mmCIF file of C-alpha atoms in Angstrom:
data_model
loop_
_atom_site.group_PDB
_atom_site.id
_atom_site.type_symbol
_atom_site.label_atom_id
_atom_site.label_comp_id
_atom_site.label_asym_id
_atom_site.label_seq_id
_atom_site.Cartn_x
_atom_site.Cartn_y
_atom_site.Cartn_z
ATOM 1 C CA MET A 246 155.915 176.081 214.145
ATOM 2 C CA SER A 247 154.807 173.634 216.861
ATOM 3 C CA LYS A 248 152.846 174.803 219.876
ATOM 4 C CA ASP A 249 154.757 175.679 223.033
ATOM 5 C CA LEU A 250 154.588 172.825 225.569
ATOM 6 C CA TYR A 251 154.233 175.216 228.504
ATOM 7 C CA GLU A 252 151.318 176.867 226.711
ATOM 8 C CA ILE A 253 149.663 173.463 226.190
ATOM 9 C CA LEU A 254 149.661 172.849 229.959
ATOM 10 C CA GLY A 255 148.876 176.471 230.761
ATOM 11 C CA VAL A 256 151.904 177.031 233.008
ATOM 12 C CA ALA A 257 154.762 179.513 233.047
ATOM 13 C CA LYS A 258 158.216 178.512 231.809
ATOM 14 C CA GLY A 259 159.554 178.700 235.362
ATOM 15 C CA ALA A 260 156.772 176.484 236.800
ATOM 16 C CA THR A 261 157.730 173.937 239.442
ATOM 17 C CA GLN A 262 157.255 170.193 238.937
ATOM 18 C CA ASP A 263 154.288 170.285 241.341
ATOM 19 C CA GLU A 264 152.657 173.065 239.309
ATOM 20 C CA ILE A 265 153.221 171.138 236.081
ATOM 21 C CA LYS A 266 151.777 167.963 237.569
ATOM 22 C CA LYS A 267 148.741 169.801 238.947
ATOM 23 C CA ALA A 268 148.036 171.462 235.592
ATOM 24 C CA TYR A 269 148.439 168.160 233.762
ATOM 25 C CA ARG A 270 146.060 166.284 236.058
ATOM 26 C CA LYS A 271 143.398 168.974 235.693
ATOM 27 C CA LEU A 272 143.602 169.054 231.894
ATOM 28 C CA ALA A 273 143.744 165.255 231.582
ATOM 29 C CA HIS A 274 140.534 164.955 233.578
ATOM 30 C CA GLN A 275 138.894 167.645 231.480
ATOM 31 C CA HIS A 276 139.808 166.327 228.038
ATOM 32 C CA HIS A 277 139.882 162.555 228.508
ATOM 33 C CA PRO A 278 138.042 161.005 225.530
ATOM 34 C CA ASP A 279 135.961 158.705 227.739
ATOM 35 C CA LYS A 280 134.359 161.705 229.444
ATOM 36 C CA GLN A 281 131.482 163.691 227.998
ATOM 37 C CA GLY A 282 132.910 166.540 225.942
ATOM 38 C CA GLY A 283 136.360 164.910 225.923
ATOM 39 C CA ASP A 284 138.854 165.540 223.149
ATOM 40 C CA GLU A 285 141.211 162.681 222.232
ATOM 41 C CA ALA A 286 143.506 164.872 220.154
ATOM 42 C CA LYS A 287 143.809 167.396 222.967
ATOM 43 C CA PHE A 288 144.343 164.589 225.469
ATOM 44 C CA LYS A 289 147.256 163.232 223.393
ATOM 45 C CA GLU A 290 148.731 166.711 223.100
ATOM 46 C CA ILE A 291 148.536 167.245 226.876
ATOM 47 C CA ASN A 292 150.186 163.898 227.568
ATOM 48 C CA GLY A 293 152.946 164.632 225.069
ATOM 49 C CA ALA A 294 153.706 167.948 226.746
ATOM 50 C CA TYR A 295 153.718 166.369 230.178
ATOM 51 C CA GLN A 296 156.077 163.561 229.101
ATOM 52 C CA VAL A 297 158.686 166.161 228.209
ATOM 53 C CA LEU A 298 158.192 168.738 230.983
ATOM 54 C CA SER A 299 157.945 166.183 233.792
ATOM 55 C CA ASP A 300 161.374 164.787 232.949
ATOM 56 C CA PRO A 301 164.087 167.241 234.165
ATOM 57 C CA GLU A 302 166.604 166.235 231.485
ATOM 58 C CA ARG A 303 164.144 166.361 228.596
ATOM 59 C CA ARG A 304 162.724 169.619 229.927
ATOM 60 C CA GLN A 305 166.204 171.134 230.040
ATOM 61 C CA ARG A 306 166.858 170.146 226.412
ATOM 62 C CA TYR A 307 163.463 171.513 225.395
ATOM 63 C CA ASP A 308 164.147 174.814 227.168
ATOM 64 C CA GLN A 309 167.449 175.034 225.292
ATOM 65 C CA PHE A 310 166.389 173.962 221.793
ATOM 66 C CA GLY A 311 162.611 174.472 221.746
ATOM 67 C CA SER A 312 160.731 172.979 218.768
ATOM 68 C CA GLN A 313 164.026 171.804 217.221
ATOM 69 C CA TYR A 314 164.434 169.519 220.239
ATOM 70 C CA GLU A 315 161.013 167.987 219.552
ATOM 71 C CA GLN A 316 161.974 167.175 215.956
ATOM 72 C CA ALA A 317 165.390 165.769 216.930
ATOM 73 C CA ALA A 318 163.953 163.796 219.799
ATOM 74 C CA GLY A 319 161.287 162.316 217.562
ATOM 75 C CA ALA A 320 163.967 161.253 215.066
ATOM 76 C CA ARG A 321 165.955 159.578 217.858
ATOM 77 C CA GLY A 322 162.848 157.859 219.230
ATOM 78 C CA GLN A 323 162.732 160.053 222.329
ATOM 79 C CA GLY A 324 159.584 161.927 221.478
ATOM 80 C CA PHE A 325 156.162 161.048 222.882
ATOM 81 C CA SER A 326 154.227 158.370 221.014
ATOM 82 C CA TRP A 327 150.596 157.661 221.886
ATOM 83 C CA GLU A 328 150.911 154.181 220.460
ATOM 84 C CA ASP A 329 153.979 153.505 222.642
ATOM 85 C CA PHE A 330 152.102 154.758 225.685
ATOM 86 C CA ALA A 331 149.077 152.604 224.936
ATOM 87 C CA ARG A 332 151.289 149.570 224.478
ATOM 88 C CA ALA A 333 153.146 150.242 227.736
ATOM 89 C CA ALA A 334 149.881 150.852 229.572
ATOM 90 C CA GLY A 335 148.483 147.461 228.654
ATOM 91 C CA GLY A 336 147.420 147.872 225.035
ATOM 92 C CA ALA A 337 146.756 144.567 223.281
ATOM 93 C CA GLN A 338 149.610 144.334 220.807
ATOM 94 C CA GLY A 339 149.623 140.906 219.182
ATOM 95 C CA GLY A 340 147.321 139.590 221.919
ATOM 96 C CA GLN A 341 149.889 140.283 224.643
ATOM 97 C CA ARG A 342 148.659 141.752 227.920
ATOM 98 C CA VAL A 343 151.088 143.957 229.820
ATOM 99 C CA GLU A 344 150.965 145.052 233.451
ATOM 100 C CA TYR A 345 152.145 148.602 234.096
ATOM 101 C CA ASP A 346 152.708 150.844 237.096
ATOM 102 C CA PHE A 347 151.005 154.068 236.091
ATOM 103 C CA GLY A 348 152.769 156.397 238.515
ATOM 104 C CA ASP A 349 151.161 159.825 238.122
ATOM 105 C CA PHE A 350 148.567 158.441 235.696
ATOM 106 C CA GLY A 351 147.166 156.027 238.269
ATOM 107 C CA ASP A 352 144.964 158.499 240.109
ATOM 108 C CA ILE A 353 143.539 159.881 236.883
ATOM 109 C CA PHE A 354 142.681 156.495 235.400
ATOM 110 C CA GLY A 355 141.330 155.380 238.769
ATOM 111 C CA ASP A 356 138.857 158.276 238.772
ATOM 112 C CA ILE A 357 137.790 157.666 235.183
ATOM 113 C CA PHE A 358 137.598 153.878 235.046
ATOM 114 C CA GLY A 359 136.789 153.159 238.692
ATOM 115 C CA PHE A 360 139.985 151.449 239.826
ATOM 116 C CA GLY A 361 143.235 152.421 241.506
ATOM 117 C CA ARG A 362 146.818 151.293 241.593
ATOM 118 C CA ARG A 363 147.641 147.711 242.318
ATOM 119 C CA GLY A 364 149.135 146.613 245.582
ATOM 120 C CA GLY A 365 148.020 146.890 249.179
ATOM 121 C CA ARG A 366 145.013 145.248 250.743
ATOM 122 C CA GLY A 367 141.769 147.181 250.542
ATOM 123 C CA SER A 368 138.796 146.778 252.797
ATOM 124 C CA ARG A 369 135.103 147.562 252.680
ATOM 125 C CA ARG A 370 134.846 147.708 256.437
ATOM 126 C CA SER A 371 133.005 150.929 256.984
ATOM 127 C CA ALA A 372 134.462 153.448 259.394
ATOM 128 C CA GLY A 373 132.044 154.822 261.934
ATOM 129 C CA GLN A 374 130.093 157.962 261.135
ATOM 130 C CA ASP A 375 130.573 161.196 263.067
ATOM 131 C CA ILE A 376 127.682 162.296 265.264
ATOM 132 C CA GLN A 377 126.561 165.855 265.968
ATOM 133 C CA THR A 378 124.365 166.752 268.927
ATOM 134 C CA THR A 379 123.550 169.787 271.080
ATOM 135 C CA LEU A 380 123.897 170.332 274.807
ATOM 136 C CA THR A 381 122.123 173.050 276.803
ATOM 137 C CA LEU A 382 124.101 174.722 279.589
ATOM 138 C CA THR A 383 123.218 177.308 282.174
ATOM 139 C CA PHE A 384 124.999 180.651 281.947
ATOM 140 C CA ARG A 385 127.273 179.818 284.865
ATOM 141 C CA GLU A 386 128.055 176.312 283.581
ATOM 142 C CA ALA A 387 129.323 177.849 280.344
ATOM 143 C CA VAL A 388 131.393 180.383 282.288
ATOM 144 C CA PHE A 389 133.006 178.048 284.808
ATOM 145 C CA GLY A 390 132.841 174.710 282.966
ATOM 146 C CA THR A 391 131.105 171.543 284.033
ATOM 147 C CA GLU A 392 130.918 167.811 283.463
ATOM 148 C CA GLU A 393 127.833 166.391 281.763
ATOM 149 C CA VAL A 394 126.581 162.971 280.738
ATOM 150 C CA VAL A 395 125.251 162.734 277.186
ATOM 151 C CA GLU A 396 123.098 159.736 276.268
ATOM 152 C CA LEU A 397 122.994 158.763 272.596
ATOM 153 C CA TYR A 398 121.260 155.983 270.663
ATOM 154 C CA LYS A 399 123.813 154.926 268.059
ATOM 155 C CA GLN A 400 125.884 152.142 266.534
ATOM 156 C CA VAL A 401 128.019 150.562 269.260
ATOM 157 C CA VAL A 402 130.431 147.627 269.286
ATOM 158 C CA CYS A 403 128.562 144.339 269.560
ATOM 159 C CA ASP A 404 129.191 142.975 273.054
ATOM 160 C CA HIS A 405 128.403 139.410 271.935
ATOM 161 C CA CYS A 406 131.309 139.121 269.468
ATOM 162 C CA GLN A 407 133.394 142.069 270.728
ATOM 163 C CA GLY A 408 133.177 143.628 267.297
ATOM 164 C CA ASN A 409 134.833 140.951 265.132
ATOM 165 C CA GLY A 410 131.552 139.724 263.616
ATOM 166 C CA ALA A 411 132.129 136.062 264.508
ATOM 167 C CA GLU A 412 129.995 133.925 266.773
ATOM 168 C CA PRO A 413 132.001 133.195 269.947
ATOM 169 C CA GLY A 414 133.886 129.936 269.459
ATOM 170 C CA ALA A 415 133.641 130.043 265.663
ATOM 171 C CA LYS A 416 136.801 129.570 263.631
ATOM 172 C CA ILE A 417 138.312 132.446 261.694
ATOM 173 C CA GLU A 418 139.322 130.943 258.365
ATOM 174 C CA THR A 419 141.202 132.131 255.298
ATOM 175 C CA CYS A 420 138.808 133.441 252.659
ATOM 176 C CA SER A 421 138.446 130.852 249.908
ATOM 177 C CA THR A 422 137.472 133.458 247.309
ATOM 178 C CA CYS A 423 140.652 135.545 247.459
ATOM 179 C CA GLY A 424 142.985 133.053 249.153
ATOM 180 C CA GLY A 425 143.626 135.453 252.029
ATOM 181 C CA ARG A 426 144.828 138.328 249.847
ATOM 182 C CA GLY A 427 141.740 140.462 250.445
ATOM 183 C CA GLN A 428 141.635 141.252 246.727
ATOM 184 C CA VAL A 429 140.540 139.604 243.523
ATOM 185 C CA GLU A 430 142.009 140.431 240.134
ATOM 186 C CA GLN A 431 139.828 141.773 237.366
ATOM 187 C CA VAL A 432 140.514 142.647 233.741
ATOM 188 C CA GLN A 433 138.901 145.752 232.265
ATOM 189 C CA GLN A 434 138.915 146.716 228.621
ATOM 190 C CA THR A 435 139.515 150.414 227.943
ATOM 191 C CA ILE A 436 140.574 152.521 225.013
ATOM 192 C CA LEU A 437 144.131 151.889 226.177
ATOM 193 C CA GLY A 438 143.749 148.133 226.036
ATOM 194 C CA ALA A 439 143.272 145.508 228.739
ATOM 195 C CA PHE A 440 144.046 146.543 232.314
ATOM 196 C CA ARG A 441 144.516 144.037 235.085
ATOM 197 C CA THR A 442 143.320 145.522 238.355
ATOM 198 C CA ALA A 443 142.816 144.396 241.922
ATOM 199 C CA ALA A 444 139.416 144.887 243.569
ATOM 200 C CA VAL A 445 138.350 144.384 247.169
ATOM 201 C CA CYS A 446 137.097 140.852 247.707
ATOM 202 C CA SER A 447 133.334 141.008 248.118
ATOM 203 C CA SER A 448 133.281 137.786 250.127
ATOM 204 C CA CYS A 449 135.531 138.919 253.009
ATOM 205 C CA GLN A 450 135.347 142.706 252.397
ATOM 206 C CA GLY A 451 139.108 142.865 251.998
ATOM 207 C CA GLU A 452 140.090 141.250 255.282
ATOM 208 C CA GLY A 453 141.386 138.025 253.766
ATOM 209 C CA LYS A 454 139.595 135.927 256.379
ATOM 210 C CA LYS A 455 136.065 134.951 257.308
ATOM 211 C CA ALA A 456 134.285 133.531 260.309
ATOM 212 C CA SER A 457 132.904 130.027 259.913
ATOM 213 C CA LYS A 458 129.792 131.309 261.665
ATOM 214 C CA GLN A 459 128.638 134.896 261.829
ATOM 215 C CA CYS A 460 127.616 136.524 265.096
ATOM 216 C CA LYS A 461 123.912 135.924 265.657
ATOM 217 C CA GLN A 462 123.463 139.237 267.434
ATOM 218 C CA CYS A 463 124.978 141.617 264.865
ATOM 219 C CA GLY A 464 124.832 139.429 261.749
ATOM 220 C CA GLY A 465 128.595 139.662 261.242
ATOM 221 C CA ASP A 466 128.746 143.464 261.126
ATOM 222 C CA GLY A 467 130.406 143.760 264.527
ATOM 223 C CA ARG A 468 128.047 146.472 265.796
ATOM 224 C CA VAL A 469 124.484 146.966 266.973
ATOM 225 C CA ARG A 470 122.285 149.961 267.795
ATOM 226 C CA ALA A 471 122.012 150.741 271.473
ATOM 227 C CA SER A 472 122.070 153.596 273.979
ATOM 228 C CA GLU A 473 125.395 154.752 275.365
ATOM 229 C CA LYS A 474 126.088 157.256 278.112
ATOM 230 C CA ILE A 475 129.142 159.405 277.498
ATOM 231 C CA LYS A 476 130.722 161.599 280.161
ATOM 232 C CA VAL A 477 131.835 164.900 278.677
ATOM 233 C CA LYS A 478 133.975 167.600 280.278
ATOM 234 C CA ILE A 479 132.907 171.093 279.217
ATOM 235 C CA PRO A 480 135.783 173.603 279.456
ATOM 236 C CA ALA A 481 135.338 176.920 281.259
ATOM 237 C CA GLY A 482 134.655 179.864 278.969
ATOM 238 C CA ILE A 483 132.860 178.045 276.149
ATOM 239 C CA GLN A 484 130.376 180.176 274.224
ATOM 240 C CA GLU A 485 127.005 179.772 272.586
ATOM 241 C CA GLY A 486 127.355 177.919 269.256
ATOM 242 C CA GLU A 487 130.870 176.606 269.905
ATOM 243 C CA SER A 488 131.500 172.875 269.548
ATOM 244 C CA ILE A 489 133.790 170.366 271.178
ATOM 245 C CA ARG A 490 134.977 167.104 269.622
ATOM 246 C CA VAL A 491 135.037 163.860 271.601
ATOM 247 C CA SER A 492 137.335 161.552 269.657
ATOM 248 C CA GLY A 493 136.103 158.007 269.002
ATOM 249 C CA LYS A 494 132.656 158.546 270.534
ATOM 250 C CA GLY A 495 130.693 158.684 267.289
ATOM 251 C CA GLU A 496 129.214 155.639 265.563
ATOM 252 C CA ALA A 497 131.201 152.410 265.952
ATOM 253 C CA GLY A 498 132.983 151.164 262.821
ATOM 254 C CA GLY A 499 132.057 147.891 261.179
ATOM 255 C CA ARG A 500 134.033 144.818 262.350
ATOM 256 C CA GLY A 501 136.647 146.774 264.242
ATOM 257 C CA ALA A 502 136.998 149.690 261.837
ATOM 258 C CA HIS A 503 137.817 153.069 263.329
ATOM 259 C CA PRO A 504 134.870 154.756 265.101
ATOM 260 C CA GLY A 505 133.637 158.216 264.243
ATOM 261 C CA ASP A 506 133.840 161.269 266.480
ATOM 262 C CA LEU A 507 131.198 163.054 268.529
ATOM 263 C CA TYR A 508 130.703 166.786 267.999
ATOM 264 C CA ILE A 509 128.725 168.641 270.670
ATOM 265 C CA THR A 510 127.402 172.133 269.953
ATOM 266 C CA MET A 511 126.633 174.326 272.943
ATOM 267 C CA ARG A 512 123.417 176.169 273.681
ATOM 268 C CA VAL A 513 123.644 178.579 276.621
ATOM 269 C CA GLU A 514 120.616 179.760 278.589
ATOM 270 C CA PRO A 515 120.413 183.504 279.303
ATOM 271 C CA ASP A 516 121.009 184.856 282.811
ATOM 272 C CA PRO A 517 118.565 187.305 284.487
ATOM 273 C CA VAL A 518 121.406 189.502 285.814
ATOM 274 C CA PHE A 519 124.390 189.182 283.507
ATOM 275 C CA GLU A 520 125.128 189.406 279.803
ATOM 276 C CA ARG A 521 128.261 188.231 278.053
ATOM 277 C CA LYS A 522 130.362 189.988 275.430
ATOM 278 C CA ASP A 523 133.300 187.810 274.421
ATOM 279 C CA ASP A 524 135.018 187.187 277.776
ATOM 280 C CA ASP A 525 133.596 190.249 279.530
ATOM 281 C CA ILE A 526 130.505 190.262 281.729
ATOM 282 C CA LEU A 527 128.020 193.127 281.427
ATOM 283 C CA SER A 528 125.706 194.239 284.252
ATOM 284 C CA THR A 529 123.674 197.279 285.282
ATOM 285 C CA LEU A 530 123.657 199.089 288.628
ATOM 286 C CA GLU A 531 120.859 201.460 289.604
ATOM 287 C CA ILE A 532 121.700 204.303 292.016
ATOM 288 C CA SER A 533 119.748 207.233 293.350
ATOM 289 C CA PHE A 534 120.165 210.875 292.406
ATOM 290 C CA SER A 535 121.744 211.655 295.776
ATOM 291 C CA GLN A 536 124.210 208.735 295.458
ATOM 292 C CA ALA A 537 125.238 209.968 292.040
ATOM 293 C CA ALA A 538 125.597 213.551 293.211
ATOM 294 C CA LEU A 539 127.279 212.954 296.579
ATOM 295 C CA GLY A 540 129.047 209.629 295.915
ATOM 296 C CA ASP A 541 128.634 206.381 297.822
ATOM 297 C CA LYS A 542 129.839 202.819 298.296
ATOM 298 C CA VAL A 543 127.318 200.292 296.967
ATOM 299 C CA PRO A 544 127.237 196.474 296.689
ATOM 300 C CA VAL A 545 127.531 194.962 293.195
ATOM 301 C CA GLU A 546 126.680 191.392 292.244
ATOM 302 C CA THR A 547 129.401 189.476 290.357
ATOM 303 C CA LEU A 548 129.777 185.865 289.234
ATOM 304 C CA ASP A 549 132.024 185.322 292.250
ATOM 305 C CA GLY A 550 129.683 186.960 294.748
ATOM 306 C CA GLU A 551 129.060 190.457 296.029
ATOM 307 C CA VAL A 552 131.735 193.190 295.984
ATOM 308 C CA ILE A 553 131.668 196.859 297.019
ATOM 309 C CA LEU A 554 131.915 199.492 294.277
ATOM 310 C CA LYS A 555 132.907 203.071 295.095
ATOM 311 C CA ILE A 556 130.728 205.625 293.282
ATOM 312 C CA PRO A 557 132.530 208.982 292.982
ATOM 313 C CA ALA A 558 130.578 212.196 293.604
ATOM 314 C CA GLY A 559 129.102 213.628 290.436
ATOM 315 C CA THR A 560 128.763 210.292 288.638
ATOM 316 C CA GLN A 561 126.635 210.591 285.502
ATOM 317 C CA SER A 562 124.049 208.091 284.323
ATOM 318 C CA GLY A 563 125.634 205.722 281.787
ATOM 319 C CA LYS A 564 129.058 205.766 283.413
ATOM 320 C CA VAL A 565 130.803 202.366 283.052
ATOM 321 C CA PHE A 566 132.983 200.957 285.826
ATOM 322 C CA ARG A 567 135.385 198.086 285.154
ATOM 323 C CA LEU A 568 135.883 195.301 287.690
ATOM 324 C CA GLY A 569 139.107 193.531 286.704
ATOM 325 C CA ASP A 570 139.239 189.716 286.500
ATOM 326 C CA LYS A 571 135.536 189.364 287.280
ATOM 327 C CA GLY A 572 134.619 188.165 283.806
ATOM 328 C CA VAL A 573 134.744 184.833 281.979
ATOM 329 C CA PRO A 574 137.841 182.582 282.120
ATOM 330 C CA HIS A 575 139.688 182.625 278.799
ATOM 331 C CA LEU A 576 138.981 179.383 276.946
ATOM 332 C CA ARG A 577 142.423 178.956 275.365
ATOM 333 C CA SER A 578 144.664 180.885 277.733
ATOM 334 C CA ARG A 579 145.061 181.863 281.328
ATOM 335 C CA GLY A 580 143.265 184.706 283.046
ATOM 336 C CA ARG A 581 139.771 186.115 282.866
ATOM 337 C CA GLY A 582 137.886 188.934 281.289
ATOM 338 C CA ASP A 583 136.427 191.863 283.239
ATOM 339 C CA GLN A 584 132.994 192.853 284.469
ATOM 340 C CA LEU A 585 131.665 196.115 283.044
ATOM 341 C CA VAL A 586 129.114 197.765 285.324
ATOM 342 C CA THR A 587 126.927 200.461 283.753
ATOM 343 C CA VAL A 588 125.437 202.952 286.224
ATOM 344 C CA GLN A 589 121.851 204.117 285.778
ATOM 345 C CA VAL A 590 120.692 207.077 287.873
ATOM 346 C CA VAL A 591 117.078 206.508 288.837
ATOM 347 C CA THR A 592 114.829 209.562 288.806
ATOM 348 C CA PRO A 593 112.201 209.367 291.567
ATOM 349 C CA THR A 594 108.600 209.366 290.364
ATOM 350 C CA LYS A 595 107.032 210.304 293.738
ATOM 351 C CA LEU A 596 108.447 212.916 296.104
ATOM 352 C CA SER A 597 107.465 213.879 299.634
ATOM 353 C CA ARG A 598 106.744 217.544 300.401
ATOM 354 C CA LYS A 599 110.130 217.927 302.086
ATOM 355 C CA GLN A 600 111.988 216.269 299.178
ATOM 356 C CA LYS A 601 110.235 218.484 296.707
ATOM 357 C CA GLN A 602 111.090 221.589 298.767
ATOM 358 C CA LEU A 603 114.775 220.588 298.941
ATOM 359 C CA LEU A 604 114.935 220.027 295.193
ATOM 360 C CA GLU A 605 113.320 223.403 294.533
ATOM 361 C CA GLU A 606 115.905 225.066 296.741
ATOM 362 C CA LEU A 607 118.651 223.176 294.860
ATOM 363 C CA ALA A 608 117.242 224.328 291.543
ATOM 364 C CA GLN A 609 117.163 227.969 292.719
ATOM 365 C CA GLY A 610 120.780 227.650 293.841
ATOM 366 C CA GLU A 611 121.781 226.342 290.406
#
């Protein structure tokens, strides 16, 4: 009795086409005979299963008839043949070389043999690298936001050639190596036969054109290293360790390729008065024993200036008062956090004779 095709690919009978394709790609990579530890027999078996289950009609017949379908299909020439596949994929049969669109196989063979599907112009122009840097803010700058200028020494667009790599006035000509296609054809011999592939032209890096004279300042790369000052807006409410992305302000790309991005990580200096917990501000207020016992109205420092806080009679040390909307502006929404004021009742260390007498009388009364 032949092995179940779903079992070969390791998927359930009700698997979707995407699940079947994903399982096939994984197993084909794992068992390809050109890879260390590969298994040609297993690779053929996996491909045979995929040929049936990836075709809705053939899969339907297989689900209906099972192994009997495989035998009947093989007799009618509909079963999977490794030799047929090799011939279709460019196998040298009688010296004939065949071009083939691999479809789902293209990505797998591209990973193994180092080439991809044909068609489309490639390019070796290197995109710019991302840059990461840090910026130190004061406590209040992080709370209310600010605008800073960051100076970086990095790859920038060459101002002599404006990034195209050609000396000003030089002609931009069609590449003689690839004839303007940006690609050159190559033939690679594999276990499947001869494959004709297209590789990026090394002479023009895939652009299909070349300058008759390269820029003397950047050597044709289109970029040079220099300092650049970048103005950055820091949003209100940003926290220690958070980052912002400035699109297109990383390293310049080669010969007009897309630049990288700039990522700025924040460092926030501590404040002598306030602490921060998420979007709330924490502070401490010291009051005297008499203020705590009798109540009072006392000034409290906030980020927006001084306000008056009413202390009820009998307030205990450690009591927390909430000042609404006196905290940090929310970074991604409207509104602000609160300020949480913790009261500390200060016990006097030195008492006058009269104060001591009054406290003794209070203690006797208690």
